[in-house]
mmCIF file of C-alpha atoms in Angstrom:
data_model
loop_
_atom_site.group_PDB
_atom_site.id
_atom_site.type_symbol
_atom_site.label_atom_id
_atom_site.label_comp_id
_atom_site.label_asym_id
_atom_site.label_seq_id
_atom_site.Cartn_x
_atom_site.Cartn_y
_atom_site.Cartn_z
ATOM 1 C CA UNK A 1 -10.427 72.043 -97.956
ATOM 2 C CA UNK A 2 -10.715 74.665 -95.473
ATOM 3 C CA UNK A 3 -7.470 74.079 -93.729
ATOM 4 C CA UNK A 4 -4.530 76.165 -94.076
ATOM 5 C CA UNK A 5 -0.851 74.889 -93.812
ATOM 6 C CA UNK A 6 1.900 77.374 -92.191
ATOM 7 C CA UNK A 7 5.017 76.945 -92.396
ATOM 8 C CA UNK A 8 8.036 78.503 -90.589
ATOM 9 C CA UNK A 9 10.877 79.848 -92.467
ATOM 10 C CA UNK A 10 12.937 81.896 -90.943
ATOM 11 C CA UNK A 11 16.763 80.589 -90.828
ATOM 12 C CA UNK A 12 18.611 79.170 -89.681
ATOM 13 C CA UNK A 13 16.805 77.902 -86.695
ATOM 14 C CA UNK A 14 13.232 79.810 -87.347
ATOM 15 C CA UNK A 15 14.052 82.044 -83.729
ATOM 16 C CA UNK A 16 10.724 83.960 -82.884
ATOM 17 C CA UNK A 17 12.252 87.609 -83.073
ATOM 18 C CA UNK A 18 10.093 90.373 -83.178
ATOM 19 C CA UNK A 19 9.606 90.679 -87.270
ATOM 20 C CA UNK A 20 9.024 87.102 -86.878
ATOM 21 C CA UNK A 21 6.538 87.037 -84.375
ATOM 22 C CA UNK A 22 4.650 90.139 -85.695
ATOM 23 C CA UNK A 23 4.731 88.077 -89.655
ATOM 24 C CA UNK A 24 2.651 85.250 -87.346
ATOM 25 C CA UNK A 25 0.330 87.173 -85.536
ATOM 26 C CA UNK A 26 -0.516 88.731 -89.180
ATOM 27 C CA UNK A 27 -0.772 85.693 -90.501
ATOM 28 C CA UNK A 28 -3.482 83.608 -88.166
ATOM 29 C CA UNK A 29 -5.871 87.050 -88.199
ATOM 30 C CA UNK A 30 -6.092 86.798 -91.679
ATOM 31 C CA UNK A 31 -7.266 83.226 -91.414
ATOM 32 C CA UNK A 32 -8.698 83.874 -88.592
ATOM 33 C CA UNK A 33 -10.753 86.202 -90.504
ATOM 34 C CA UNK A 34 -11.433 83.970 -93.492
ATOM 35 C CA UNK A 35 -14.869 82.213 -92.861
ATOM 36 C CA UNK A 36 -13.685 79.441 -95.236
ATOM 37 C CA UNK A 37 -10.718 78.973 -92.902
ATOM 38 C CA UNK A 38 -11.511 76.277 -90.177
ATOM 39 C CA UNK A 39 -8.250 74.577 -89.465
ATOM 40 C CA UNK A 40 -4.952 75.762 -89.581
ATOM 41 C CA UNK A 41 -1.442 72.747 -89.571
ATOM 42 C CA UNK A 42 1.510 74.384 -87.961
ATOM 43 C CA UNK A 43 5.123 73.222 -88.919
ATOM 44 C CA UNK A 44 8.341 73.967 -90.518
ATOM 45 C CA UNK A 45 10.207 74.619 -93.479
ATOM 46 C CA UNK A 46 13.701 73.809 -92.070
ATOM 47 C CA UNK A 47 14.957 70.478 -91.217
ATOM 48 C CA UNK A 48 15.367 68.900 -87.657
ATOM 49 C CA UNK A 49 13.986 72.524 -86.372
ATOM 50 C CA UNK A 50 10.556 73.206 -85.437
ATOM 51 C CA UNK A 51 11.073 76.686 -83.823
ATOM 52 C CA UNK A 52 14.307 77.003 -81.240
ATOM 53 C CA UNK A 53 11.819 79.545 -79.366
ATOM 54 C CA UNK A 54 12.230 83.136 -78.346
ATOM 55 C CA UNK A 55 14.989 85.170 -80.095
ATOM 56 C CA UNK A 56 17.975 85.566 -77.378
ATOM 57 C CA UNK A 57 19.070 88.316 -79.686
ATOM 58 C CA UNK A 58 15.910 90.631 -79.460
ATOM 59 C CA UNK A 59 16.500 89.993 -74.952
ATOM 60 C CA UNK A 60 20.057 91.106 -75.069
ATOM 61 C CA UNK A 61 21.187 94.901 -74.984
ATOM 62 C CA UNK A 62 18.251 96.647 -75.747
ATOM 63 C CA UNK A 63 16.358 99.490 -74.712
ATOM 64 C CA UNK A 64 13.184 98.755 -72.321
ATOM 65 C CA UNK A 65 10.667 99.747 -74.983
ATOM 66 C CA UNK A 66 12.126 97.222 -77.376
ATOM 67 C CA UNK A 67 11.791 94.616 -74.469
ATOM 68 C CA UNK A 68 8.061 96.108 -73.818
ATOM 69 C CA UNK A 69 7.875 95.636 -77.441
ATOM 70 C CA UNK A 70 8.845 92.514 -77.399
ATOM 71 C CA UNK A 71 7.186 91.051 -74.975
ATOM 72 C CA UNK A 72 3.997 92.390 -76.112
ATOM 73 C CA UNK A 73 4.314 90.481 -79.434
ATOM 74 C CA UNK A 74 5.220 87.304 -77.600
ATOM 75 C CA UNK A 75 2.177 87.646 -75.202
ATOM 76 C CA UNK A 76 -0.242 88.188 -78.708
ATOM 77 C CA UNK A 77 1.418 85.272 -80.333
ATOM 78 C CA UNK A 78 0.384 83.283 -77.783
ATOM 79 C CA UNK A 79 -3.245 84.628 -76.945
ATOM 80 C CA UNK A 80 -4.022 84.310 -80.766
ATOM 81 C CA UNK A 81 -2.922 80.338 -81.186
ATOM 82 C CA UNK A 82 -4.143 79.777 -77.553
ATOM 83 C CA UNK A 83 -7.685 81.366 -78.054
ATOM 84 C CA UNK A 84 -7.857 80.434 -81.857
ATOM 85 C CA UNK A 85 -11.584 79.948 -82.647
ATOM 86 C CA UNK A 86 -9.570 77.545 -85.778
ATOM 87 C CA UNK A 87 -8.432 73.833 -85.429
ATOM 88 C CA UNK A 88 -4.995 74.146 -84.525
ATOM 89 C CA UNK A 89 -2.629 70.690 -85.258
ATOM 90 C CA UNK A 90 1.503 71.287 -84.809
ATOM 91 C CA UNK A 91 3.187 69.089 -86.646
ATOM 92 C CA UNK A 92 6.241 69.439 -84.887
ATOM 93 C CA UNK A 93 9.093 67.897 -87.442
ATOM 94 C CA UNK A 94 12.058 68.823 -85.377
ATOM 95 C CA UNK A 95 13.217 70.107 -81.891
ATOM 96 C CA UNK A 96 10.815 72.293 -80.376
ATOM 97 C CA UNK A 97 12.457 74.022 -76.861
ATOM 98 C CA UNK A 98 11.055 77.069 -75.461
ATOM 99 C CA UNK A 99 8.906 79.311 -76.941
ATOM 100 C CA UNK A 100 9.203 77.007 -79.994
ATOM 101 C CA UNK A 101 7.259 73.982 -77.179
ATOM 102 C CA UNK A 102 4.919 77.288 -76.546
ATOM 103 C CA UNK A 103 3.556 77.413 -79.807
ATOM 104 C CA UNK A 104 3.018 73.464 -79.980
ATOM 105 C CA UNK A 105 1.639 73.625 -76.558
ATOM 106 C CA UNK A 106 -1.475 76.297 -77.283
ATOM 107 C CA UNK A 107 -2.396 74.000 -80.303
ATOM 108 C CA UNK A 108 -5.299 72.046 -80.287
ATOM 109 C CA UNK A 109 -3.334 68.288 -80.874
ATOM 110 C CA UNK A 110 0.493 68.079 -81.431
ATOM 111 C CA UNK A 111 1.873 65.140 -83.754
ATOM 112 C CA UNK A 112 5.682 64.780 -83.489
ATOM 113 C CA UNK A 113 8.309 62.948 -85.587
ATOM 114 C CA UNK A 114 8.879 59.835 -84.233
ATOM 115 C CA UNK A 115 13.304 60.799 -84.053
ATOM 116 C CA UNK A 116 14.815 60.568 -80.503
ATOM 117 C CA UNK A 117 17.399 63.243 -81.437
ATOM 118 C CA UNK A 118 14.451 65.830 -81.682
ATOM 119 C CA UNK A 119 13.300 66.878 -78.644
ATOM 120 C CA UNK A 120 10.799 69.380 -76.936
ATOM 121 C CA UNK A 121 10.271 71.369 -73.436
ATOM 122 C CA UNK A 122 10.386 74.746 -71.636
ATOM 123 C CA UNK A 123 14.106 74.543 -70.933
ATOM 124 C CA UNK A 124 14.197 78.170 -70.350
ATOM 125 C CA UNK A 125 15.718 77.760 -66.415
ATOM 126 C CA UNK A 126 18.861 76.586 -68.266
ATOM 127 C CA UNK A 127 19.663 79.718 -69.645
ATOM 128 C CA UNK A 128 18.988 81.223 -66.141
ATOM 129 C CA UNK A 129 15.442 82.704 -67.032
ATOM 130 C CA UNK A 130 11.782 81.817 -65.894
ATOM 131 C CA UNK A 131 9.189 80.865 -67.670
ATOM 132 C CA UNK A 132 5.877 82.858 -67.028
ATOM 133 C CA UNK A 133 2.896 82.028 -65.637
ATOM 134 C CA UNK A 134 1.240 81.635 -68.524
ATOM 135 C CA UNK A 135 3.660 79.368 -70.573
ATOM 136 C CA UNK A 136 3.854 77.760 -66.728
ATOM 137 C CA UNK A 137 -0.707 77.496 -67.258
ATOM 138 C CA UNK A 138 -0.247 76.258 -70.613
ATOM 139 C CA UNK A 139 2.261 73.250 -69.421
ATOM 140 C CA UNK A 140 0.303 71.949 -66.626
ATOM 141 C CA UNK A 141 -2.865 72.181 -68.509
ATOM 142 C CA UNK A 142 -0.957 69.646 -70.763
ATOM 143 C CA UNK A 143 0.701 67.482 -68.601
ATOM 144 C CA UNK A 144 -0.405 67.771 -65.348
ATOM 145 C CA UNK A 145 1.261 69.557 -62.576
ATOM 146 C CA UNK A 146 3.588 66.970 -61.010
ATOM 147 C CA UNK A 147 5.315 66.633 -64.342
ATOM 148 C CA UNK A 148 5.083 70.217 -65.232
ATOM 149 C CA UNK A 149 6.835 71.007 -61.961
ATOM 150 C CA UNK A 150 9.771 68.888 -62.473
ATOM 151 C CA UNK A 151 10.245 69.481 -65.942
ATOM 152 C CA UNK A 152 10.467 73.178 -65.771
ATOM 153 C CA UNK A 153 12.418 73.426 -62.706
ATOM 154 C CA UNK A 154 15.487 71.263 -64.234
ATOM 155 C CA UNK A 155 14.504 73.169 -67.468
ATOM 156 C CA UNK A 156 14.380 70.008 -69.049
ATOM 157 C CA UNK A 157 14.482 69.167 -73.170
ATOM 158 C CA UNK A 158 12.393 65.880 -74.071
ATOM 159 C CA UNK A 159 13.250 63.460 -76.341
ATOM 160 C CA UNK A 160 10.228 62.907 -78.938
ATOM 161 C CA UNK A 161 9.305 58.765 -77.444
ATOM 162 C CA UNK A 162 9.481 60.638 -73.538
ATOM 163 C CA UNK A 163 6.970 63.693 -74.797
ATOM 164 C CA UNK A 164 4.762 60.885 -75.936
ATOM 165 C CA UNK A 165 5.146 59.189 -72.984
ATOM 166 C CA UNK A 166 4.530 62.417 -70.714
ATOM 167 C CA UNK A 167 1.371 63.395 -72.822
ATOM 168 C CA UNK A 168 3.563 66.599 -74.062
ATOM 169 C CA UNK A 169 3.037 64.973 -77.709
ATOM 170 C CA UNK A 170 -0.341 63.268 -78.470
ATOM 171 C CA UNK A 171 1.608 60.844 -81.136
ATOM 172 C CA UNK A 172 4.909 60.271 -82.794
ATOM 173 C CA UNK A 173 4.952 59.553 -86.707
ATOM 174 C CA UNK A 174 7.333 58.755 -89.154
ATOM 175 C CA UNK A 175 8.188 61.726 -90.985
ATOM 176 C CA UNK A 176 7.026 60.695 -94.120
ATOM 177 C CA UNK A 177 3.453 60.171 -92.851
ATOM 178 C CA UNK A 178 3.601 63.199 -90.524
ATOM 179 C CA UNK A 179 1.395 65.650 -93.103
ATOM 180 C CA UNK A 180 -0.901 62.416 -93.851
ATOM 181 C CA UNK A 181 -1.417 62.211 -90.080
ATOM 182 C CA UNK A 182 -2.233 65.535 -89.516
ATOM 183 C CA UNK A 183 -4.530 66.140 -92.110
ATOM 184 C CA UNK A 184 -6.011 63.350 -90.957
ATOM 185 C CA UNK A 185 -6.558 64.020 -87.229
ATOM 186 C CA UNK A 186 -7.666 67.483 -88.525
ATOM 187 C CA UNK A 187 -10.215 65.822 -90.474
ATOM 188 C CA UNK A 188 -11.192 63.732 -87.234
ATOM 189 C CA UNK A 189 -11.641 67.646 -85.276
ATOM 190 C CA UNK A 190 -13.047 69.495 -88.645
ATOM 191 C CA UNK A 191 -15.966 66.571 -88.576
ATOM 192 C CA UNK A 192 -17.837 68.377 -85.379
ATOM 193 C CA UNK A 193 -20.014 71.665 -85.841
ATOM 194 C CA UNK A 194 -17.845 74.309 -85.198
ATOM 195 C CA UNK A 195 -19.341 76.340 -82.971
ATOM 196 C CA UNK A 196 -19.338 72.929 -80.028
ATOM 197 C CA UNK A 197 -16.053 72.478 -80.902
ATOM 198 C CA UNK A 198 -15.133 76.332 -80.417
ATOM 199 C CA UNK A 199 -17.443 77.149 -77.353
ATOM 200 C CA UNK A 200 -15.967 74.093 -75.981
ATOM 201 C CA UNK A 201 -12.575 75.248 -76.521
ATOM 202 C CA UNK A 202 -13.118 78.399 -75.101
ATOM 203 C CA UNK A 203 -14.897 77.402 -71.847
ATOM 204 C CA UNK A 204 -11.656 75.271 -71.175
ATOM 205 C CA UNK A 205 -9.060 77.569 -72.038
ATOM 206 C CA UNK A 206 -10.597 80.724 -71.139
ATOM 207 C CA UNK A 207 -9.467 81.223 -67.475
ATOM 208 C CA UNK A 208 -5.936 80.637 -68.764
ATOM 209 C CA UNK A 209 -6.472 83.535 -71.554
ATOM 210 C CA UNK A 210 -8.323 85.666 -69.291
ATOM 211 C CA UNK A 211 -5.580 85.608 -66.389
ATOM 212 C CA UNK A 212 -3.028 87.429 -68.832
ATOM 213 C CA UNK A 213 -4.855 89.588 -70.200
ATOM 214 C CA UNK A 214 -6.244 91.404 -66.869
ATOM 215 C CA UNK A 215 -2.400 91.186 -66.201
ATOM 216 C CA UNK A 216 -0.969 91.993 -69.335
ATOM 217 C CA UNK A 217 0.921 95.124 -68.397
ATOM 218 C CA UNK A 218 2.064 93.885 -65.272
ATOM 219 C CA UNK A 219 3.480 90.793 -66.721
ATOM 220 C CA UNK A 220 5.106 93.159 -69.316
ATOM 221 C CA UNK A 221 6.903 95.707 -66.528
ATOM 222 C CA UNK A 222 8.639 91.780 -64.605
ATOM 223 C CA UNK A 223 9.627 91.045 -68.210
ATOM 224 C CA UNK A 224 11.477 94.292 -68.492
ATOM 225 C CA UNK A 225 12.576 94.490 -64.867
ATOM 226 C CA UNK A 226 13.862 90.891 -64.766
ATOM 227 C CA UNK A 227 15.450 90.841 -68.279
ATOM 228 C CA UNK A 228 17.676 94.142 -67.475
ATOM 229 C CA UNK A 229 19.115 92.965 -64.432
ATOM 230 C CA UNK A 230 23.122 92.893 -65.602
ATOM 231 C CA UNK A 231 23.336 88.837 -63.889
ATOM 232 C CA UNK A 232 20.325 87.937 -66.576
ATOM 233 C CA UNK A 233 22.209 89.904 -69.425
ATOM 234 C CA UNK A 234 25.550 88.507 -68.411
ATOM 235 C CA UNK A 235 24.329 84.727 -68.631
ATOM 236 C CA UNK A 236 22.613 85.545 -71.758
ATOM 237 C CA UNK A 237 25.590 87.180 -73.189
ATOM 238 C CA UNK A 238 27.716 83.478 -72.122
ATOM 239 C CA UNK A 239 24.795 81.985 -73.614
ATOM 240 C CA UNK A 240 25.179 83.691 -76.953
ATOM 241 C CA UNK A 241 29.319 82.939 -76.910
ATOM 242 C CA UNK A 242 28.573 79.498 -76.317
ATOM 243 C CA UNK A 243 25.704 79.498 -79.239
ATOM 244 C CA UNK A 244 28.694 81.434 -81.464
ATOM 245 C CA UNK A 245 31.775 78.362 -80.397
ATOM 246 C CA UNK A 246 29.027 75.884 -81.218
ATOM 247 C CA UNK A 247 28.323 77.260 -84.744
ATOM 248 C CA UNK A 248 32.437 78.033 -85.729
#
């Protein structure tokens, strides 16, 4: 059909480490680089869990060139579903904070499950980090910059019927018609010749992509200076212990 399905399987609560993160950037060049590939859906394997976002794990006690690392892989992840020349739909069948809203976010059209208890945002303030400019872009070119504002200062986590309502989610579904729905709004986007649909694409998102990468090694080096500071790795530490009481 010329759409590809990915899902994300990496338990318990697919995290983005840095294997994980590398796996994805793999995976969309190769269909990236398929000429039969137009359209690619974007969910999960695991229940009630879309992606919880960025691996705490992989930010905690490291060396600086595993944060560089890192944070290199995070910015690619990004730039390749942001500036994907594909159709990109997330069906988003569970809770989606952080870098795990990120993904959803740089997609073309975002269908959630229609479950208050999942829920969706760039919480990251609430662990006592900031979200960068370009997650920060990414938002506002969402959901406008009033809401974008509020929401990421407060660090806030959406239920699914108040992302709809925000424009953070372009529908809610059932979750037994979510795959229906998105293969039919993909449909809906694979029905115009690709190359309006792309240049389109990339006239409005291109700014946005452009603004990282002249900065990309900058916005590396206040990764790795913010995430060392001992007050960040303390509260990420208590955020860990309170991750590991939750769990036992």
């Amino acid at each position: 059909t010329g759409v590809a399905m990915m899902k994300f399987k990496s338990p318990p609560v697919n995290s983005l480490s840095l294997e994980f993160l590398t796996e994805l950037c793999i995976s969309l060049e190769k269909l990236e680089n398929n000429r039969a590939c137009r359209g690619v859906i974007i969910t999960s394997a695991i229940p009630k869990i879309f992606s919880s976002g960025l691996d705490i794990t992989e930010m905690c006690g490291k060396s600086t060139e595993h944060y560089a690392e890192f944070w290199r892989a995070v910015q690619e992840m990004w730039l390749r579903v942001y500036g994907s020349n594909m159709v990109t739909v997330a069906a988003v069948n569970g809770s989606s904070p952080a870098g795990g809203c990120l993904i959803a976010l740089s997609c073309d059209y975002r269908i959630m499950v229609e479950n208050p208890k999942f829920s969706i945002g760039l919480n990251e303030a609430q662990l006592g980090i900031v979200a960068p400019f370009w997650f920060k872009d990414t938002f506002v070119n969402v959901v406008g910059h009033r809401t974008a504002e509020r929401s990421l200062q407060l660090g806030s986590l959406h239920p699914a019927p108040e992302a709809h309502r925000l424009g953070l989610v372009d529908e809610l579904v059932p979750e037994e018609k979510l795959q229906e729905k998105a293969a039919a709004v993909m449909a809906q986007w694979l029905a115009l010749p690709d190359h309006a649909r792309q240049l389109t694409k990339s006239m409005m998102r291109k700014a946005v992509l452009d603004r990282l990468v002249a900065h990309r090694e900058e916005d590396i080096q206040n990764f790795i200076t913010f995430i060392s500071k001992e007050s960040i790795q303390k509260s990420l530490r208590m955020y860990m212990e309170m991750l590991k009481k939750k769990k036992s």
